[in-house]
Coordinates of C-alpha atoms and ligand atoms in Angstrom, one line a residue:
M577 CA -37.2 59.7 46.6
M578 CA -39.3 56.8 45.5
Q579 CA -37.5 53.4 45.7
W580 CA -38.2 51.2 42.6
E581 CA -38.0 47.5 42.1
V582 CA -37.1 46.0 38.8
V583 CA -38.9 43.0 37.4
I584 CA -37.5 40.9 34.6
G585 CA -38.6 37.8 32.7
L586 CA -36.5 36.4 29.9
E587 CA -37.5 34.5 26.7
T588 CA -34.5 32.8 25.1
H589 CA -34.4 31.4 21.6
T590 CA -31.8 28.6 21.5
Q591 CA -31.0 27.1 18.2
L592 CA -31.2 23.3 18.5
Q593 CA -28.1 21.5 17.1
T594 CA -29.3 19.4 14.2
Q595 CA -28.1 18.6 10.7
S596 CA -31.4 19.4 9.1
K597 CA -34.3 21.8 9.7
I598 CA -37.1 21.1 12.1
F599 CA -39.6 20.0 9.5
S600 CA -37.5 19.4 6.3
G601 CA -34.3 17.8 5.1
A602 CA -32.7 21.2 4.2
S603 CA -29.3 21.8 5.9
T604 CA -29.0 24.1 8.9
R605 CA -25.4 25.0 8.2
F606 CA -24.6 28.6 8.9
G607 CA -23.1 31.0 6.4
A608 CA -24.1 29.4 3.1
K609 CA -24.9 31.6 0.0
P610 CA -28.3 33.3 0.6
N611 CA -31.4 31.3 -0.3
T612 CA -29.5 28.1 -1.2
Q613 CA -30.7 26.2 1.9
A614 CA -34.4 26.8 2.1
C615 CA -36.6 24.1 0.5
A616 CA -40.2 23.9 -0.5
V617 CA -41.3 22.8 3.0
D618 CA -39.5 25.7 4.7
L619 CA -41.4 28.0 2.4
A620 CA -44.7 26.1 2.8
L621 CA -45.2 25.9 -1.0
P622 CA -48.5 24.3 -2.0
G623 CA -48.7 20.6 -1.5
V624 CA -45.8 20.1 0.9
L625 CA -46.0 18.4 4.3
P626 CA -43.8 19.0 7.3
V627 CA -42.1 16.0 9.0
L628 CA -40.8 16.6 12.5
N629 CA -37.1 16.2 13.2
R630 CA -36.6 13.5 15.9
Q631 CA -33.3 14.9 17.0
A632 CA -34.9 18.3 17.8
V633 CA -37.4 16.6 20.1
E634 CA -34.7 14.6 21.8
H635 CA -32.8 17.8 22.5
A636 CA -35.9 19.4 24.0
I637 CA -36.4 16.3 26.2
R638 CA -32.7 16.4 27.3
F639 CA -33.1 20.1 28.3
G640 CA -36.4 19.4 30.1
L641 CA -34.7 16.6 32.1
A642 CA -31.7 18.8 33.0
V643 CA -33.9 21.5 34.5
G644 CA -36.2 19.1 36.3
A645 CA -39.2 20.0 34.2
K646 CA -42.3 18.1 33.2
I647 CA -42.1 16.6 29.7
S648 CA -45.5 16.8 28.0
P649 CA -46.7 13.3 26.9
A650 CA -48.4 14.9 23.9
S651 CA -47.6 18.4 22.8
I652 CA -49.2 20.3 20.0
F653 CA -47.8 22.4 17.1
A654 CA -49.8 25.5 16.3
R655 CA -49.6 28.1 13.5
K656 CA -48.8 31.6 14.6
N657 CA -50.0 33.8 11.8
Y658 CA -48.4 37.1 11.0
F659 CA -47.0 39.0 8.1
Y660 CA -43.3 39.8 7.9
P661 CA -41.0 39.9 4.8
D662 CA -38.8 37.2 6.2
L663 CA -41.8 34.8 6.6
P664 CA -43.2 34.3 3.2
K665 CA -45.4 31.4 4.3
G666 CA -47.4 33.8 6.5
Y667 CA -47.2 31.7 9.6
Q668 CA -44.6 30.3 12.0
I669 CA -45.0 26.8 13.3
S670 CA -44.7 27.0 17.1
Q671 CA -46.3 25.6 20.2
M672 CA -48.9 27.6 22.1
E673 CA -51.2 25.8 24.5
T674 CA -49.3 22.6 25.1
P675 CA -45.5 23.2 24.9
V676 CA -43.2 20.2 25.0
I677 CA -41.5 21.3 28.3
I678 CA -43.5 22.7 31.3
G679 CA -41.9 24.3 34.4
G680 CA -38.4 23.5 35.6
K681 CA -35.8 25.6 37.3
L682 CA -32.2 26.8 37.0
E683 CA -29.8 27.8 39.7
I684 CA -27.8 30.9 39.2
L685 CA -25.0 32.5 41.2
V686 CA -25.3 36.3 41.8
G687 CA -22.3 37.5 43.7
D688 CA -22.0 34.8 46.4
E689 CA -25.7 34.0 46.5
V690 CA -27.4 31.1 44.8
K691 CA -30.8 32.0 43.5
V692 CA -33.3 29.8 41.8
V693 CA -35.0 31.0 38.6
E694 CA -38.3 29.2 37.8
L695 CA -39.0 28.4 34.2
T696 CA -42.5 28.7 32.9
R697 CA -42.1 26.6 29.8
A698 CA -40.0 25.7 26.8
H699 CA -41.5 25.2 23.4
M700 CA -40.2 24.0 20.0
E701 CA -40.7 26.3 17.0
E702 CA -39.1 27.1 13.6
D703 CA -37.0 30.1 13.0
A704 CA -37.9 32.7 10.3
G705 CA -35.6 34.0 7.5
K706 CA -33.5 37.1 7.8
S707 CA -33.8 40.5 6.3
V708 CA -30.5 41.8 5.1
H709 CA -30.0 45.5 5.1
E710 CA -26.8 46.3 3.3
E711 CA -25.6 49.3 1.5
G712 CA -25.7 48.9 -2.3
F713 CA -29.0 47.0 -2.5
I714 CA -30.9 49.1 -5.0
G715 CA -34.6 48.6 -6.0
P716 CA -36.1 48.8 -9.5
H717 CA -36.6 52.6 -9.1
G718 CA -33.1 53.2 -7.7
E719 CA -34.4 53.3 -4.2
P720 CA -32.4 51.7 -1.3
S721 CA -33.7 48.2 -0.7
S722 CA -33.3 45.2 1.6
G723 CA -32.7 41.6 0.7
I724 CA -34.2 38.5 2.2
D725 CA -32.2 35.4 3.0
L726 CA -34.4 32.4 3.8
N727 CA -31.6 30.0 4.7
R728 CA -32.5 30.3 8.4
A729 CA -36.3 29.6 7.7
G730 CA -37.2 26.3 9.5
T731 CA -34.2 26.1 11.7
P732 CA -35.2 24.4 15.0
L733 CA -35.5 26.5 18.1
L734 CA -36.3 25.9 21.7
E735 CA -37.8 29.0 23.2
I736 CA -37.2 28.9 27.0
V737 CA -39.4 31.2 29.1
T738 CA -38.8 32.3 32.7
E739 CA -41.2 33.5 35.3
P740 CA -40.8 37.2 36.1
V741 CA -38.5 36.5 39.0
M742 CA -35.3 38.4 38.2
R743 CA -34.8 41.7 40.0
S744 CA -31.7 43.3 38.4
S745 CA -29.8 43.3 35.1
A746 CA -27.0 41.4 37.0
E747 CA -29.5 38.6 37.8
A748 CA -30.7 38.5 34.2
V749 CA -27.2 38.2 32.9
A750 CA -26.3 35.6 35.4
Y751 CA -29.4 33.6 34.3
A752 CA -28.5 34.0 30.6
K753 CA -25.0 32.9 31.2
A754 CA -26.1 29.9 33.3
L755 CA -28.6 28.9 30.6
H756 CA -26.1 29.3 27.8
S757 CA -23.6 27.2 29.7
L758 CA -26.2 24.5 30.3
V759 CA -27.5 24.1 26.8
V760 CA -23.9 24.0 25.4
W761 CA -23.0 21.5 28.1
L762 CA -25.9 19.3 27.1
G763 CA -24.9 19.5 23.5
V764 CA -28.4 20.7 22.5
C765 CA -27.1 24.1 21.2
D766 CA -23.7 25.3 19.8
G767 CA -24.1 28.5 21.8
N768 CA -22.6 30.7 19.1
M769 CA -24.1 34.1 19.9
Q770 CA -22.6 35.9 16.9
E771 CA -24.3 33.6 14.6
G772 CA -27.6 34.0 16.5
S773 CA -27.7 30.5 18.0
F774 CA -28.7 32.0 21.4
R775 CA -30.7 35.2 21.7
C776 CA -32.7 36.7 24.5
D777 CA -35.8 38.8 24.7
A778 CA -36.0 40.8 27.9
N779 CA -39.3 41.7 29.5
V780 CA -38.7 44.6 31.8
S781 CA -41.0 46.5 34.2
V782 CA -40.6 48.6 37.4
R783 CA -42.8 49.0 40.4
P784 CA -42.6 51.0 43.6
M785 CA -40.7 49.0 46.3
G786 CA -43.3 47.0 48.3
Q787 CA -46.1 47.1 45.7
K788 CA -47.6 43.7 45.0
E789 CA -48.8 44.2 41.4
F790 CA -46.4 44.2 38.5
G791 CA -45.9 47.3 36.5
T792 CA -46.5 47.5 32.7
R793 CA -43.7 45.7 30.9
C794 CA -41.8 46.3 27.7
E795 CA -40.2 43.6 25.7
I796 CA -36.7 44.2 24.2
K797 CA -36.1 41.9 21.3
N798 CA -33.1 39.9 20.0
L799 CA -30.3 40.6 22.4
N800 CA -27.4 38.5 21.2
S801 CA -24.7 39.3 23.6
F802 CA -24.5 39.4 27.4
R803 CA -23.3 42.9 27.3
F804 CA -26.2 44.1 25.2
L805 CA -28.6 42.3 27.5
E806 CA -27.2 44.1 30.5
E807 CA -27.0 47.5 28.8
A808 CA -30.5 47.2 27.3
I809 CA -32.1 46.4 30.6
Q810 CA -30.2 49.2 32.4
Y811 CA -31.3 51.7 29.9
E812 CA -34.9 50.5 29.8
V813 CA -35.1 50.6 33.6
R814 CA -33.9 54.2 33.7
R815 CA -36.3 55.1 30.9
Q816 CA -39.3 53.7 32.6
I817 CA -38.5 55.2 36.0
E818 CA -37.9 58.6 34.5
L819 CA -41.1 58.4 32.5
I820 CA -43.2 57.5 35.5
E821 CA -41.5 60.1 37.8
D822 CA -42.3 62.7 35.1
G823 CA -45.9 61.8 35.4
G824 CA -46.1 59.6 32.3
T825 CA -47.1 55.9 32.0
V826 CA -45.3 53.0 30.4
V827 CA -47.1 51.6 27.4
Q828 CA -46.7 47.9 26.8
E829 CA -44.7 47.5 23.6
T830 CA -41.9 45.8 21.8
R831 CA -38.6 47.6 21.7
L832 CA -35.3 47.2 19.9
Y833 CA -31.9 47.9 21.5
D834 CA -29.5 50.0 19.5
P835 CA -26.0 49.2 20.8
D836 CA -24.4 52.1 19.0
R837 CA -26.5 54.6 20.9
C838 CA -27.0 52.4 24.0
E839 CA -30.7 53.0 24.0
T840 CA -33.9 51.1 23.3
R841 CA -36.4 52.3 20.7
S842 CA -40.0 51.5 20.2
M843 CA -40.6 49.0 17.4
R844 CA -44.3 48.1 17.6
S845 CA -47.1 48.1 20.1
K846 CA -47.4 44.8 21.9
E847 CA -49.6 42.2 20.2
D848 CA -51.3 39.6 22.2
A849 CA -52.0 36.0 21.4
N850 CA -55.3 36.8 19.8
D851 CA -53.6 38.9 17.2
Y852 CA -51.8 35.8 15.9
R853 CA -54.9 33.7 15.4
Y854 CA -53.2 30.6 16.7
F855 CA -54.7 27.3 15.7
P856 CA -53.3 23.7 15.7
D857 CA -51.3 22.9 12.6
P858 CA -53.5 20.5 10.6
D859 CA -50.4 19.0 8.9
L860 CA -48.7 17.9 12.1
L861 CA -49.7 15.2 14.6
P862 CA -49.3 15.7 18.4
V863 CA -45.7 15.0 19.5
V864 CA -46.1 11.8 21.6
I865 CA -43.3 11.3 24.1
D866 CA -43.6 8.1 26.2
D867 CA -41.7 7.0 29.2
A868 CA -39.5 4.7 27.2
W869 CA -38.3 7.5 25.1
I870 CA -37.7 9.7 28.1
A871 CA -35.7 6.9 29.8
Q872 CA -33.6 6.4 26.7
V873 CA -32.7 10.1 26.6
R874 CA -32.0 10.1 30.3
N875 CA -29.6 7.2 29.8
Q876 CA -27.5 9.2 27.4
M877 CA -27.3 12.3 29.5
P878 CA -23.9 13.5 30.7
A879 CA -23.4 14.3 34.4
L880 CA -25.0 17.7 35.0
P881 CA -23.0 20.7 36.1
A882 CA -25.3 21.3 39.1
Q883 CA -24.6 17.8 40.3
L884 CA -20.9 18.2 40.0
R885 CA -21.0 21.6 41.7
E886 CA -22.9 20.1 44.7
Q887 CA -20.5 17.1 44.8
W888 CA -17.3 19.1 44.6
Q889 CA -18.5 21.6 47.2
A890 CA -19.4 18.8 49.6
D891 CA -16.3 16.6 49.0
Y892 CA -13.6 19.2 48.5
G893 CA -14.9 22.3 50.2
L894 CA -14.9 24.4 47.1
S895 CA -16.7 27.7 47.2
P896 CA -19.9 28.1 45.1
Y897 CA -17.9 30.6 43.0
D898 CA -15.1 28.1 42.3
A899 CA -17.5 25.3 41.6
Q900 CA -19.3 27.6 39.2
L901 CA -16.2 28.5 37.3
L902 CA -15.1 24.9 37.0
T903 CA -18.4 23.8 35.6
Q904 CA -18.9 26.6 33.1
D905 CA -18.1 24.1 30.4
R906 CA -17.4 20.3 30.1
D907 CA -13.8 20.8 29.1
T908 CA -13.0 22.8 32.2
A909 CA -14.7 20.3 34.4
K910 CA -12.8 17.5 32.6
V911 CA -9.4 19.2 33.2
F912 CA -10.3 19.6 36.9
E913 CA -11.2 15.9 37.2
E914 CA -8.0 14.9 35.5
L915 CA -5.9 17.1 37.7
L916 CA -7.7 15.8 40.8
A917 CA -7.1 12.2 39.7
I918 CA -3.3 12.9 39.8
V919 CA -2.9 15.2 42.8
G920 CA -5.6 13.7 45.1
K921 CA -8.2 15.2 47.3
P922 CA -6.0 17.2 49.7
L923 CA -4.9 19.4 46.8
A924 CA -8.4 19.8 45.4
K925 CA -8.7 23.4 46.5
A926 CA -5.3 24.3 45.1
A927 CA -6.2 22.6 41.8
A928 CA -9.4 24.6 41.6
N929 CA -7.6 27.8 42.2
L930 CA -5.0 27.1 39.5
I931 CA -7.5 26.2 36.9
A932 CA -10.0 28.9 37.7
G933 CA -7.2 31.5 38.1
E934 CA -3.9 31.4 36.1
F935 CA -4.9 28.7 33.7
A936 CA -8.3 30.1 32.7
S937 CA -7.1 33.7 32.5
S938 CA -4.1 32.7 30.3
L939 CA -6.4 30.8 28.0
N940 CA -8.7 33.7 27.9
R941 CA -6.0 36.2 27.1
A942 CA -4.7 34.0 24.3
G943 CA -8.2 33.3 23.0
I944 CA -7.7 29.5 23.2
A945 CA -10.5 27.2 24.1
M946 CA -10.0 24.9 27.2
A947 CA -10.3 21.9 24.9
N948 CA -7.2 23.0 22.9
A949 CA -5.2 24.1 26.0
P950 CA -1.5 23.6 25.2
L951 CA -0.7 22.7 28.9
K952 CA -2.2 19.5 30.2
A953 CA -3.3 18.3 33.6
S954 CA 0.0 16.5 34.1
H955 CA 2.0 19.8 33.8
L956 CA -0.3 21.5 36.3
A957 CA -0.1 18.5 38.6
S958 CA 3.6 18.7 39.2
L959 CA 3.3 22.4 39.9
L960 CA 0.8 21.8 42.6
T961 CA 2.8 18.9 44.1
R962 CA 6.0 21.1 44.3
V963 CA 4.1 23.8 46.2
A964 CA 2.6 21.2 48.5
D965 CA 5.9 19.6 49.4
G966 CA 7.5 23.0 50.1
T967 CA 10.0 23.0 47.2
I968 CA 8.6 26.2 45.8
S969 CA 6.3 29.0 47.0
N970 CA 3.0 30.0 45.4
K971 CA 4.6 33.0 44.0
I972 CA 7.3 31.0 42.3
A973 CA 4.7 28.5 41.1
K974 CA 3.1 31.4 39.2
D975 CA 6.4 32.3 37.6
I976 CA 7.0 28.7 36.5
F977 CA 3.5 28.5 35.2
A978 CA 4.2 31.5 33.0
I979 CA 7.5 29.9 31.7
L980 CA 5.7 26.6 30.8
W981 CA 2.9 28.6 29.3
E982 CA 5.2 30.6 27.1
E983 CA 7.0 27.4 26.0
A984 CA 3.7 25.7 25.2
V985 CA 2.2 28.6 23.1
T986 CA 5.3 29.2 21.2
G987 CA 5.4 25.5 20.2
K988 CA 8.7 24.7 22.1
S989 CA 9.1 21.4 23.9
I990 CA 7.6 21.9 27.4
S991 CA 10.0 21.6 30.3
T992 CA 9.1 19.6 33.4
V993 CA 8.5 21.7 36.5
D994 CA 11.6 20.1 38.2
Q995 CA 13.8 21.1 35.2
V996 CA 12.7 24.7 35.5
I997 CA 13.2 24.7 39.3
D998 CA 16.8 23.3 38.8
M999 CA 17.8 25.3 35.8
R1000 CA 16.7 28.7 37.2
G1001 CA 17.6 27.9 40.8
L1002 CA 14.0 28.5 42.0
K1003 CA 14.0 26.1 44.9
Q1004 CA 12.5 27.6 48.0
I1005 CA 14.9 28.6 50.7
S1006 CA 13.7 26.7 53.8
D1007 CA 17.0 26.7 55.6
S1008 CA 16.5 28.9 58.7
G1009 CA 20.1 30.0 58.8
A1010 CA 20.0 31.2 55.2
I1011 CA 16.7 33.0 55.8
E1012 CA 18.0 34.7 59.0
A1013 CA 21.0 36.0 57.1
I1014 CA 18.7 37.7 54.6
I1015 CA 16.5 39.0 57.4
D1016 CA 19.6 40.6 59.0
Q1017 CA 20.6 42.2 55.8
V1018 CA 17.2 43.7 55.3
L1019 CA 16.8 44.9 58.9
A1020 CA 20.1 46.6 58.7
V1021 CA 19.0 48.9 55.9
N1022 CA 15.4 49.3 57.1
Q1023 CA 15.8 50.7 60.6
K1024 CA 12.9 53.1 60.1
S1025 CA 10.4 50.2 59.5
V1026 CA 11.8 48.4 62.6
E1027 CA 11.2 51.5 64.7
E1028 CA 7.7 51.9 63.3
F1029 CA 6.9 48.3 64.1
R1030 CA 8.2 48.7 67.6
A1031 CA 5.9 51.7 67.9
G1032 CA 3.0 49.5 67.2
K1033 CA 2.5 49.8 63.5
E1034 CA 1.7 46.3 62.2
K1035 CA 1.9 47.6 58.6
A1036 CA 5.6 48.0 59.0
F1037 CA 5.9 44.3 59.7
N1038 CA 4.3 43.5 56.3
A1039 CA 6.6 46.0 54.6
L1040 CA 9.6 44.2 56.0
V1041 CA 8.3 40.8 55.0
G1042 CA 7.9 42.2 51.5
Q1043 CA 11.5 43.5 51.5
I1044 CA 12.8 40.1 52.7
M1045 CA 10.9 38.2 50.0
K1046 CA 12.2 40.5 47.4
A1047 CA 15.8 40.2 48.7
S1048 CA 15.4 36.4 48.4
Q1049 CA 14.0 36.8 44.9
G1050 CA 10.7 35.3 46.1
K1051 CA 12.4 32.1 47.2
A1052 CA 12.3 32.3 50.9
N1053 CA 9.6 30.2 52.6
P1054 CA 7.0 32.9 53.5
G1055 CA 5.8 31.0 56.6
Q1056 CA 9.3 30.8 58.0
V1057 CA 10.1 34.4 57.1
N1058 CA 7.1 35.5 59.2
E1059 CA 8.0 33.4 62.1
L1060 CA 11.7 34.2 62.2
L1061 CA 11.2 37.9 61.7
R1062 CA 8.7 38.2 64.5
K1063 CA 11.1 36.3 66.8
K1064 CA 13.9 38.7 65.8
L1065 CA 11.9 41.8 66.4
S1066 CA 10.3 40.8 69.7
Ligands
ADP1135 P1 -46.1 37.0 25.8 O1 -46.6 35.6 25.5 O2 -46.9 38.1 25.4 O3 -44.7 37.2 25.5 P2 -46.0 36.1 28.6 O4 -47.1 36.3 29.6 O5 -45.9 34.7 28.1 O6 -46.2 37.1 27.4 O7 -44.6 36.5 29.3 C1 -43.5 36.6 28.5 C2 -42.4 36.9 29.5 O8 -42.6 38.2 30.2 C3 -42.1 35.9 30.6 O9 -40.8 35.7 30.7 C4 -42.7 36.6 31.8 O10 -42.0 36.2 33.0 C5 -42.4 38.0 31.5 N1 -43.3 39.0 32.2 C6 -44.6 38.9 32.3 N2 -45.1 40.0 33.0 C7 -44.0 40.8 33.3 C8 -43.8 42.0 34.0 N3 -44.9 42.7 34.5 N4 -42.6 42.5 34.1 C9 -41.5 41.8 33.6 N5 -41.7 40.7 33.0 C10 -42.9 40.1 32.8
MG1136 MG1 -43.0 37.2 24.2

């Protein structure tokens, strides 16, 4: 059997967060009545002139700085000419030869491995309108028809292109997630994938393991969820391998993913740059970005997730995985910092576990954003402190968390951790006499496990510990239980 290697490069369209369009004053608000937010400039009606949106450029600079890219001192807008019903002006204003952002890189975490994804470029462009295919649209002769909504025409995009350096769908998804998290963190994109603010085109090819040259690629367009991205790549990889193994050849083309059937379908044969007759847009001057402007944008940058990850791993011994979870958005990072400020460095690891574990999964299940979390760092802090000073076990801490969480989401007044411990009698039993009494009870009715342990079965020991913890309703100090039980059995 031939071993195949997968090669993937992604092109991501991120919608830049601005009030107005990239070249006009029309609103970019999502969801307005069709065709109420496209103005004469967006449609390039005769006599209009585009004016570049300063905010869009600042977002591009901010992104470029965050990925350590080169910011072009003078980038050029070009017209990309093509016909499509959602582009009545007949061309899209984009950047071809001199994009605003050149190079850069992004770190991703695949399993436990950090991998660097090199970026080729990022260029500014305008979005097109949208074809609307809905049942009930009937043409003049009674035929089924489609509508065109031009509200999206002229919405500012930053298209971010990677080198062909990803080697699996998992890496592609990890990259897309890292990029999504970064652009939202920076405030340059709202990240709303349902509304199309972040969509990926996946370029996929395969080659025999060990071969230097790339295989012929296909480009799968407009993947607007991480799951679709993953499924589309997996399907496409299988398709290409089967095709080649059956003696066929991959043709370079643009394909569409159909999520209902989990397959990609040919859309059109691949066009190359010549087909678009690119030329510099005569209505727009070069975008001049001087050092002063870059410095100004740099001064307004928030601390970057990669910096925080590095710092937290070094200072608190967090794993790359925990560091990644805690920096997936600014709100999570903020809660971690607040919690840390209360409990101090020795409990950093426990703080990370609580936020990335119980806390994040409860928010997730309830569909609540971190920013609106009903429990605050102060609640979490006393939980950690009581575990650290031996008042409660980790297991009980989880139960108390659940009690506080329930109070919080049902709008009740939230108890303090100490109140819950007192009222429910959850204090950890650390009195060795009391623990020994429980151990004796349990041993008396579990002679079989005792014999098994004596016969050399370590598993039987763990079973006994489990029984003792259960008999103490989770309150016995686990460390002491282990120690005392071993003493008793030896
Ligand atoms: P185009 O301008 O036609 O879209 P580019 O050469 O700019 O083509 O590449 C677009 C994307 O395709 C980039 O992300 C690049 O990394 C990726 N790519 C190029 N060649 C391959 C290949 N053989 N297999 C997979 N991806 C590729
Ligand atoms: Mg492309």
